């Protein structure tokens, strides 16, 4: 199986500052290591259908694509999987999606059967949303916003520790 299911748990922790990115009780900044959680990864040759199944089964916003050493190469957002599955003519002209008969429209994910994660990745090289465990919540938010990524991989000493998802970051920020 091409899926490398890395489930390492982040270490819970603390926060600092005078914004909503600070733990007011302790006055310490929230760090990536405290928001990170174990996160599944996929390889470039993983079938996209398997990646889509993993996104659905675990209700994930995306997946971390790793190299042979388990280091992040890219982030595969769920929307990029859809871009590969949905016919180009439907993406270019949404009105055409309406005229496709129901039997075919409901099976658009079957188009992924023989495709790999490598094919689903964006063609343009963008900044990789990767940070170290000491990044603050505001640094994480800025990285997510800048890279338009729903998750950030947390790496330390050449090892993937986990990921911080947009949902985890927003949940924390709203509670702070």
XYZ file of N, CA, C and O in Angstrom:
704
model
N 0.853 -1.181 0.000
C 0.000 0.000 0.000
C 0.891 1.233 0.000
O 1.843 1.323 0.750
N 0.558 2.221 -0.807
C 1.390 3.403 -0.969
C 1.157 4.450 0.110
O 1.892 5.402 0.216
N 0.112 4.292 0.908
C -0.158 5.284 1.935
C 0.751 5.045 3.124
O 0.832 3.958 3.653
N 1.450 6.091 3.516
C 2.282 6.036 4.706
C 1.460 6.720 5.772
O 1.260 7.919 5.730
N 0.951 5.997 6.717
C 0.031 6.550 7.686
C 0.790 6.976 8.932
O 0.887 6.250 9.893
N 1.336 8.186 8.900
C 2.120 8.688 10.001
C 1.202 9.306 11.029
O 0.599 10.327 10.765
N 1.084 8.705 12.166
C 0.212 9.239 13.201
C 1.013 9.495 14.468
O 0.971 8.742 15.415
N 1.767 10.565 14.447
C 2.555 10.964 15.596
C 1.795 12.067 16.307
O 1.241 12.944 15.675
N 1.759 12.034 17.603
C 0.984 13.005 18.344
C 1.818 14.205 18.745
O 2.919 14.050 19.238
N 1.263 15.404 18.527
C 1.913 16.632 18.974
C 1.850 16.731 20.489
O 1.047 16.079 21.145
N 2.711 17.543 21.044
C 2.766 17.725 22.489
C 1.921 18.930 22.879
O 2.143 20.025 22.383
N 0.924 18.759 23.770
C 0.119 19.902 24.179
C 0.973 20.943 24.909
O 1.952 20.606 25.541
N 0.581 22.275 24.840
C 1.422 23.295 25.454
C 0.783 24.609 25.829
O -0.275 24.632 26.390
N 1.454 25.730 25.495
C 1.125 27.068 26.004
C 1.035 28.202 24.965
O 1.073 27.941 23.804
N 0.996 29.586 25.418
C 0.916 30.790 24.571
C 1.505 32.125 25.107
O 1.764 32.210 26.254
N 1.630 33.347 24.237
C 2.135 34.678 24.699
C 1.663 35.833 23.835
O 1.403 35.686 22.685
N 1.660 37.049 24.408
C 1.303 38.241 23.667
C 0.027 38.857 24.174
O -0.533 38.414 25.151
N -0.440 39.903 23.450
C -1.668 40.575 23.860
C -2.731 40.493 22.774
O -3.515 41.401 22.611
N -2.727 39.446 22.012
C -3.730 39.302 20.961
C -4.516 38.033 21.215
O -4.308 37.344 22.202
N -5.418 37.694 20.298
C -6.187 36.469 20.443
C -5.323 35.245 20.149
O -5.799 34.129 20.214
N -4.041 35.451 19.862
C -3.110 34.351 19.652
C -2.286 34.085 20.910
O -1.205 33.557 20.852
N -2.822 34.498 22.057
C -2.099 34.363 23.317
C -2.976 33.694 24.364
O -4.173 33.913 24.421
N -2.360 32.888 25.211
C -3.030 32.288 26.353
C -3.001 33.328 27.465
O -1.960 33.560 28.082
N -4.132 33.978 27.701
C -4.179 35.064 28.665
C -3.929 34.585 30.090
O -3.430 35.334 30.915
N -4.271 33.337 30.380
C -4.042 32.820 31.720
C -2.563 32.681 32.036
O -2.112 32.993 33.120
N -1.801 32.206 31.066
C -0.382 31.970 31.307
C 0.516 33.016 30.663
O 1.697 33.081 30.964
N -0.025 33.823 29.753
C 0.766 34.860 29.102
C 1.856 34.312 28.192
O 2.842 34.978 27.941
N 1.691 33.110 27.700
C 2.686 32.488 26.829
C 2.110 32.301 25.434
O 0.912 32.062 25.281
N 2.955 32.372 24.374
C 2.424 32.181 23.015
C 2.103 30.710 22.747
O 2.770 29.824 23.250
N 1.051 30.510 21.973
C 0.717 29.153 21.522
C 1.741 28.789 20.468
O 2.081 29.610 19.619
N 2.243 27.587 20.524
C 3.262 27.126 19.585
C 2.709 26.009 18.698
O 1.784 25.301 19.072
N 3.329 25.856 17.548
C 2.915 24.831 16.588
C 2.933 23.450 17.231
O 2.046 22.634 16.983
N 3.925 23.175 18.063
C 4.027 21.843 18.690
C 2.801 21.527 19.532
O 2.460 20.376 19.730
N 2.137 22.573 20.046
C 0.978 22.380 20.905
C -0.316 22.217 20.117
O -1.273 21.638 20.615
N -0.331 22.724 18.918
C -1.515 22.611 18.067
C -1.412 21.443 17.092
O -2.413 21.021 16.525
N -0.192 20.932 16.907
C 0.017 19.854 15.930
C -0.584 18.544 16.435
O -0.627 18.271 17.626
N -1.034 17.762 15.482
C -1.541 16.427 15.804
C -0.996 15.460 14.758
O -0.519 15.866 13.707
N -1.067 14.181 15.074
C -0.665 13.169 14.114
C -1.475 13.348 12.842
O -2.649 13.748 12.894
N -0.853 13.112 11.701
C -1.536 13.393 10.450
C -1.126 12.375 9.398
O 0.057 12.074 9.251
N -2.087 11.830 8.649
C -1.751 10.868 7.611
C -0.996 11.520 6.453
O -1.195 12.699 6.172
N -0.142 10.758 5.833
C 0.618 11.242 4.687
C 0.425 10.295 3.521
O -0.003 9.153 3.699
N 0.744 10.784 2.337
C 0.703 9.953 1.131
C 1.986 10.177 0.351
O 2.649 11.190 0.519
N 2.307 9.217 -0.501
C 3.474 9.317 -1.375
C 3.026 9.784 -2.756
O 1.831 9.770 -3.073
N 3.977 10.192 -3.582
C 3.658 10.665 -4.928
C 2.947 9.607 -5.770
O 2.112 9.937 -6.609
N 3.276 8.346 -5.549
C 2.682 7.279 -6.353
C 1.416 6.678 -5.749
O 0.869 5.711 -6.290
N 0.931 7.239 -4.667
C -0.334 6.784 -4.077
C -1.455 7.063 -5.076
O -1.524 8.164 -5.641
N -2.332 6.110 -5.313
C -3.481 6.388 -6.183
C -4.333 7.519 -5.600
O -4.578 7.556 -4.386
N -4.772 8.435 -6.433
C -5.567 9.573 -5.969
C -6.868 9.095 -5.346
O -7.353 9.696 -4.389
N -7.404 8.009 -5.840
C -8.653 7.500 -5.263
C -8.439 7.113 -3.800
O -9.283 7.357 -2.953
N -7.276 6.503 -3.482
C -6.946 6.171 -2.085
C -6.811 7.437 -1.259
O -7.248 7.501 -0.111
N -6.170 8.457 -1.828
C -6.018 9.730 -1.124
C -7.393 10.342 -0.857
O -7.651 10.835 0.245
N -8.278 10.305 -1.849
C -9.632 10.840 -1.681
C -10.379 10.074 -0.596
O -11.072 10.676 0.238
N -10.221 8.766 -0.575
C -10.876 7.939 0.452
C -10.375 8.339 1.849
O -11.146 8.455 2.792
N -9.077 8.574 1.972
C -8.485 8.983 3.242
C -9.023 10.351 3.669
O -9.347 10.569 4.847
N -9.156 11.275 2.724
C -9.728 12.592 3.019
C -11.141 12.455 3.580
O -11.500 13.120 4.558
N -11.918 11.583 2.962
C -13.316 11.390 3.373
C -13.406 10.656 4.705
O -14.110 11.102 5.615
N -12.707 9.539 4.834
C -12.798 8.724 6.049
C -12.365 9.473 7.300
O -12.897 9.261 8.377
N -11.385 10.345 7.148
C -10.858 11.068 8.324
C -11.306 12.522 8.374
O -10.870 13.268 9.235
N -12.155 12.916 7.428
C -12.680 14.282 7.372
C -11.547 15.303 7.424
O -11.510 16.187 8.272
N -10.618 15.171 6.474
C -9.420 15.998 6.440
C -9.529 17.091 5.371
O -10.157 16.873 4.327
N -8.859 18.234 5.587
C -8.871 19.298 4.583
C -7.851 19.065 3.475
O -7.912 19.685 2.425
N -6.925 18.164 3.708
C -5.863 17.888 2.744
C -4.938 16.827 3.316
O -5.186 16.298 4.402
N -3.895 16.530 2.574
C -2.921 15.516 2.992
C -1.512 16.046 2.787
O -1.278 16.898 1.921
N -0.590 15.524 3.563
C 0.814 15.859 3.385
C 1.411 14.822 2.449
O 1.301 13.625 2.692
N 2.032 15.290 1.376
C 2.710 14.409 0.426
C 4.176 14.374 0.850
O 4.806 15.422 1.003
N 4.689 13.159 1.058
C 6.059 13.015 1.554
C 6.956 12.299 0.549
O 6.481 11.560 -0.315
N 8.271 12.514 0.727
C 9.258 11.824 -0.094
C 9.583 10.467 0.534
O 8.948 10.060 1.519
N 10.565 9.773 -0.006
C 10.934 8.443 0.489
C 11.449 8.452 1.925
O 11.429 7.434 2.603
N 11.923 9.610 2.399
C 12.418 9.721 3.768
C 11.326 10.212 4.727
O 11.598 10.436 5.903
N 10.115 10.393 4.234
C 9.016 10.833 5.073
C 8.965 12.333 5.313
O 8.255 12.804 6.189
N 9.708 13.104 4.508
C 9.715 14.565 4.639
C 8.716 15.183 3.658
O 8.570 14.704 2.537
N 8.042 16.266 4.089
C 7.031 16.899 3.235
C 7.593 17.414 1.907
O 8.633 18.053 1.867
N 6.884 17.071 0.842
C 7.177 17.582 -0.502
C 6.146 18.627 -0.904
O 6.452 19.574 -1.610
N 4.908 18.385 -0.475
C 3.806 19.249 -0.870
C 2.613 18.992 0.037
O 2.596 18.022 0.798
N 1.645 19.873 -0.065
C 0.354 19.682 0.591
C -0.654 19.453 -0.528
O -0.667 20.185 -1.516
N -1.456 18.423 -0.376
C -2.491 18.119 -1.362
C -3.846 18.476 -0.758
O -4.412 17.696 0.003
N -4.369 19.671 -1.070
C -5.695 20.040 -0.561
C -6.773 19.197 -1.237
O -6.619 18.782 -2.389
N -7.861 18.969 -0.526
C -8.974 18.219 -1.094
C -9.490 18.841 -2.382
O -9.903 18.141 -3.306
N -9.424 20.157 -2.474
C -9.893 20.838 -3.689
C -9.052 20.468 -4.905
O -9.563 20.431 -6.025
N -7.793 20.160 -4.694
C -6.930 19.767 -5.815
C -7.305 18.374 -6.316
O -7.207 18.098 -7.513
N -7.750 17.504 -5.423
C -8.244 16.183 -5.828
C -9.480 16.369 -6.706
O -9.618 15.723 -7.745
N -10.357 17.293 -6.298
C -11.549 17.568 -7.111
C -11.187 18.115 -8.484
O -11.813 17.772 -9.477
N -10.170 18.978 -8.547
C -9.758 19.539 -9.847
C -9.358 18.434 -10.816
O -9.587 18.542 -12.013
N -8.748 17.373 -10.300
C -8.337 16.271 -11.152
C -9.543 15.425 -11.567
O -9.581 14.883 -12.661
N -10.545 15.325 -10.688
C -11.706 14.474 -10.942
C -12.759 15.126 -11.835
O -13.394 14.457 -12.645
N -12.944 16.424 -11.671
C -13.990 17.120 -12.420
C -13.477 17.453 -13.819
O -12.405 18.041 -13.963
N -14.231 17.074 -14.846
C -13.800 17.358 -16.217
C -13.502 18.849 -16.410
O -14.210 19.711 -15.891
N -12.465 19.134 -17.172
C -12.042 20.506 -17.425
C -13.146 21.367 -17.998
O -13.273 22.543 -17.628
N -13.969 20.796 -18.882
C -15.026 21.600 -19.490
C -16.058 22.041 -18.453
O -16.657 23.105 -18.583
N -16.243 21.266 -17.392
C -17.170 21.656 -16.317
C -16.548 22.738 -15.430
O -17.256 23.589 -14.889
N -15.237 22.698 -15.282
C -14.559 23.733 -14.507
C -14.557 25.053 -15.277
O -14.730 26.124 -14.691
N -14.364 24.974 -16.586
C -14.310 26.173 -17.419
C -15.678 26.821 -17.603
O -15.794 28.036 -17.669
N -16.712 25.986 -17.693
C -18.067 26.492 -17.905
C -19.028 25.722 -17.002
O -19.503 24.637 -17.370
N -19.316 26.244 -15.799
C -20.176 25.547 -14.846
C -21.547 25.162 -15.411
O -22.157 24.197 -14.946
N -22.037 25.879 -16.411
C -23.334 25.544 -17.006
C -23.290 24.164 -17.649
O -24.300 23.461 -17.684
N -22.130 23.754 -18.134
C -22.012 22.433 -18.751
C -22.153 21.313 -17.720
O -22.603 20.219 -18.046
N -21.770 21.571 -16.473
C -21.912 20.558 -15.424
C -23.384 20.213 -15.207
O -23.718 19.080 -14.878
N -24.260 21.184 -15.421
C -25.689 20.964 -15.216
C -26.297 20.052 -16.289
O -27.272 19.364 -16.043
N -25.708 20.021 -17.476
C -26.300 19.232 -18.561
C -25.812 17.785 -18.580
O -26.343 16.974 -19.332
N -24.814 17.451 -17.754
C -24.348 16.065 -17.682
C -25.412 15.249 -16.962
O -25.907 15.655 -15.909
N -25.765 14.092 -17.532
C -26.826 13.283 -16.929
C -26.414 12.785 -15.548
O -25.231 12.629 -15.242
N -27.401 12.571 -14.673
C -27.168 12.195 -13.277
C -26.299 10.957 -13.128
O -25.454 10.904 -12.250
N -26.507 9.968 -13.974
C -25.748 8.716 -13.849
C -24.249 8.976 -13.964
O -23.452 8.383 -13.235
N -23.858 9.870 -14.853
C -22.435 10.169 -15.027
C -21.952 11.204 -14.008
O -20.833 11.127 -13.531
N -22.789 12.164 -13.695
C -22.403 13.226 -12.765
C -22.099 12.666 -11.381
O -21.190 13.136 -10.704
N -22.838 11.669 -10.952
C -22.646 11.095 -9.620
C -21.398 10.224 -9.523
O -21.009 9.836 -8.431
N -20.786 9.914 -10.647
C -19.620 9.030 -10.631
C -18.341 9.745 -11.074
O -17.402 9.093 -11.533
N -18.276 11.056 -10.910
C -17.114 11.797 -11.409
C -15.814 11.389 -10.718
O -14.743 11.484 -11.300
N -15.889 10.900 -9.486
C -14.656 10.488 -8.802
C -14.042 9.228 -9.411
O -12.872 8.954 -9.203
N -14.810 8.496 -10.184
C -14.258 7.313 -10.841
C -13.175 7.691 -11.845
O -12.348 6.859 -12.206
N -13.149 8.946 -12.239
C -12.109 9.417 -13.159
C -10.734 9.331 -12.514
O -9.715 9.403 -13.197
N -10.692 9.162 -11.213
C -9.424 9.111 -10.490
C -8.815 7.719 -10.443
O -7.691 7.565 -9.961
N -9.521 6.731 -10.923
C -9.117 5.333 -10.763
C -7.656 5.048 -11.110
O -6.977 4.348 -10.363
N -7.158 5.548 -12.203
C -5.792 5.239 -12.630
C -4.827 6.408 -12.463
O -3.743 6.397 -13.037
N -5.186 7.404 -11.675
C -4.352 8.594 -11.498
C -3.596 8.516 -10.179
O -4.023 7.847 -9.244
N -2.489 9.235 -10.103
C -1.689 9.236 -8.876
C -1.679 10.628 -8.239
O -2.036 11.615 -8.886
N -1.250 10.667 -6.997
C -1.123 11.941 -6.287
C -0.217 12.886 -7.058
O -0.478 14.088 -7.139
N 0.819 12.366 -7.662
C 1.742 13.195 -8.452
C 0.972 14.018 -9.491
O 1.256 15.181 -9.704
N -0.036 13.406 -10.123
C -0.824 14.091 -11.145
C -1.777 15.129 -10.550
O -2.169 16.068 -11.233
N -2.137 14.947 -9.289
C -3.094 15.855 -8.655
C -2.441 17.109 -8.093
O -3.116 18.100 -7.841
N -1.135 17.075 -7.908
C -0.446 18.232 -7.328
C -0.484 19.414 -8.274
O -0.443 19.242 -9.496
N -0.542 20.614 -7.709
C -0.524 21.805 -8.565
C 0.739 21.836 -9.413
O 1.811 21.424 -8.964
N 0.624 22.293 -10.632
C 1.767 22.337 -11.549
C 2.783 23.403 -11.142
O 3.961 23.238 -11.343
N 2.288 24.497 -10.585
C 3.182 25.572 -10.164
C 3.783 25.246 -8.803
O 3.089 24.793 -7.902
N 5.071 25.503 -8.677
C 5.724 25.321 -7.398
C 5.404 26.521 -6.526
O 5.581 27.661 -6.938
N 4.904 26.239 -5.348
C 4.571 27.308 -4.413
C 5.341 27.094 -3.123
O 5.932 26.046 -2.907
N 5.290 28.099 -2.267
C 5.918 27.984 -0.957
C 5.301 26.792 -0.222
O 4.084 26.635 -0.192
N 6.141 25.967 0.347
C 5.678 24.796 1.074
C 5.281 25.209 2.489
O 6.090 25.803 3.204
N 4.044 24.937 2.905
C 3.610 25.310 4.247
C 4.176 24.352 5.305
O 3.514 23.428 5.772
N 5.416 24.601 5.660
C 6.127 23.797 6.654
C 6.721 24.745 7.677
O 7.219 25.818 7.316
N 6.665 24.372 8.929
C 7.228 25.201 9.989
C 7.888 24.330 11.032
O 7.799 23.105 10.987
N 8.535 24.998 11.964
C 9.164 24.280 13.079
C 8.208 24.309 14.274
O 7.245 25.079 14.288
N 8.471 23.497 15.287
C 7.565 23.406 16.437
C 7.421 24.698 17.243
O 6.456 24.861 17.977
N 8.348 25.631 17.090
C 8.311 26.864 17.876
C 7.491 27.975 17.235
O 7.317 29.038 17.835
N 6.974 27.773 16.026
C 6.177 28.809 15.361
C 4.961 29.149 16.213
O 4.315 28.273 16.786
N 4.650 30.454 16.287
C 3.492 30.897 17.062
C 2.214 30.709 16.254
O 2.257 30.499 15.033
N 1.092 30.842 16.923
C -0.198 30.724 16.250
C -0.341 31.772 15.157
O -0.865 31.480 14.078
N 0.141 32.976 15.414
C 0.060 34.024 14.391
C 0.943 33.683 13.198
O 0.548 33.900 12.044
N 2.115 33.120 13.437
C 2.982 32.692 12.335
C 2.303 31.587 11.527
O 2.371 31.575 10.289
N 1.629 30.662 12.207
C 0.901 29.593 11.513
C -0.212 30.182 10.651
O -0.382 29.798 9.491
N -0.968 31.119 11.228
C -2.074 31.739 10.493
C -1.548 32.481 9.267
O -2.131 32.389 8.179
N -0.449 33.209 9.432
C 0.132 33.948 8.308
C 0.600 32.991 7.215
O 0.400 33.248 6.023
N 1.217 31.877 7.605
C 1.694 30.888 6.635
C 0.522 30.253 5.882
O 0.562 30.094 4.663
N -0.538 29.898 6.607
C -1.725 29.330 5.954
C -2.327 30.325 4.971
O -2.698 29.964 3.853
N -2.437 31.575 5.397
C -3.030 32.604 4.537
C -2.169 32.840 3.299
O -2.685 32.907 2.178
N -0.871 32.961 3.501
C 0.046 33.250 2.394
C 0.092 32.108 1.378
O 0.124 32.335 0.173
N 0.070 30.870 1.858
C 0.191 29.720 0.961
C -1.162 29.153 0.541
O -1.222 28.221 -0.254
N -2.238 29.720 1.109
C -3.598 29.238 0.829
C -3.712 27.747 1.086
O -4.305 26.995 0.316
N -3.137 27.340 2.215
C -3.129 25.928 2.576
C -3.985 25.698 3.817
O -3.885 26.453 4.782
N -4.797 24.635 3.826
C -5.626 24.340 4.989
C -4.862 23.627 6.107
O -5.437 23.286 7.128
N -3.573 23.405 5.893
C -2.770 22.775 6.937
C -1.306 23.131 6.765
O -0.872 23.519 5.685
N -0.580 23.016 7.875
C 0.853 23.297 7.895
C 1.546 22.090 8.520
O 1.158 21.631 9.593
N 2.558 21.577 7.837
C 3.347 20.469 8.367
C 4.329 21.024 9.393
O 4.923 22.076 9.191
N 4.500 20.294 10.498
C 5.434 20.695 11.542
C 6.599 19.706 11.514
O 6.405 18.497 11.674
N 7.806 20.249 11.282
C 9.006 19.425 11.116
C 10.076 19.864 12.109
O 10.272 21.065 12.322
N 10.750 18.884 12.682
C 11.854 19.180 13.589
C 12.943 18.135 13.414
O 12.653 16.931 13.373
N 14.175 18.610 13.310
C 15.338 17.728 13.219
C 15.164 16.638 12.158
O 15.428 15.458 12.396
N 14.683 17.053 10.981
C 14.537 16.124 9.872
C 13.437 15.099 10.031
O 13.440 14.066 9.370
N 12.460 15.408 10.874
C 11.374 14.449 11.126
C 10.029 15.177 11.133
O 9.888 16.233 11.752
N 9.048 14.603 10.451
C 7.700 15.157 10.440
C 7.040 14.819 11.772
O 6.893 13.654 12.121
N 6.642 15.863 12.508
C 6.001 15.654 13.806
C 4.488 15.541 13.702
O 3.848 14.917 14.535
N 3.907 16.182 12.704
C 2.460 16.202 12.539
C 2.064 17.409 11.735
O 2.870 17.956 10.984
N 0.842 17.866 11.926
C 0.348 19.018 11.179
C -0.605 19.830 12.036
O -1.232 19.306 12.959
N -0.704 21.100 11.710
C -1.699 21.980 12.307
C -2.711 22.261 11.212
O -2.342 22.732 10.135
N -3.966 21.949 11.474
C -5.010 22.203 10.487
C -5.637 23.571 10.709
O -5.570 24.128 11.813
N -6.244 24.088 9.678
C -6.961 25.349 9.780
C -8.029 25.238 10.863
O -8.198 26.142 11.683
N -8.725 24.122 10.890
C -9.784 23.916 11.884
C -9.234 23.976 13.296
O -9.802 24.621 14.163
N -8.103 23.300 13.547
C -7.505 23.317 14.891
C -7.070 24.726 15.270
O -7.276 25.160 16.411
N -6.493 25.439 14.327
C -6.037 26.801 14.602
C -7.224 27.718 14.901
O -7.203 28.487 15.856
N -8.269 27.621 14.087
C -9.462 28.466 14.316
C -10.180 28.081 15.599
O -10.646 28.962 16.336
N -10.289 26.782 15.874
C -10.914 26.346 17.124
C -10.191 26.960 18.320
O -10.803 27.482 19.240
N -8.862 26.889 18.291
C -8.070 27.436 19.378
C -8.228 28.957 19.468
O -8.436 29.518 20.537
N -8.125 29.644 18.320
C -8.207 31.102 18.304
C -9.580 31.591 18.794
O -9.669 32.598 19.508
N -10.636 30.888 18.430
C -11.983 31.290 18.857
C -12.186 31.058 20.352
O -12.931 31.777 20.990
N -11.523 30.073 20.909
C -11.650 29.763 22.328
C -10.770 30.658 23.193
O -11.007 30.813 24.380
N -9.720 31.223 22.593
C -8.762 32.034 23.378
C -9.354 33.353 23.779
O -10.221 33.898 23.190
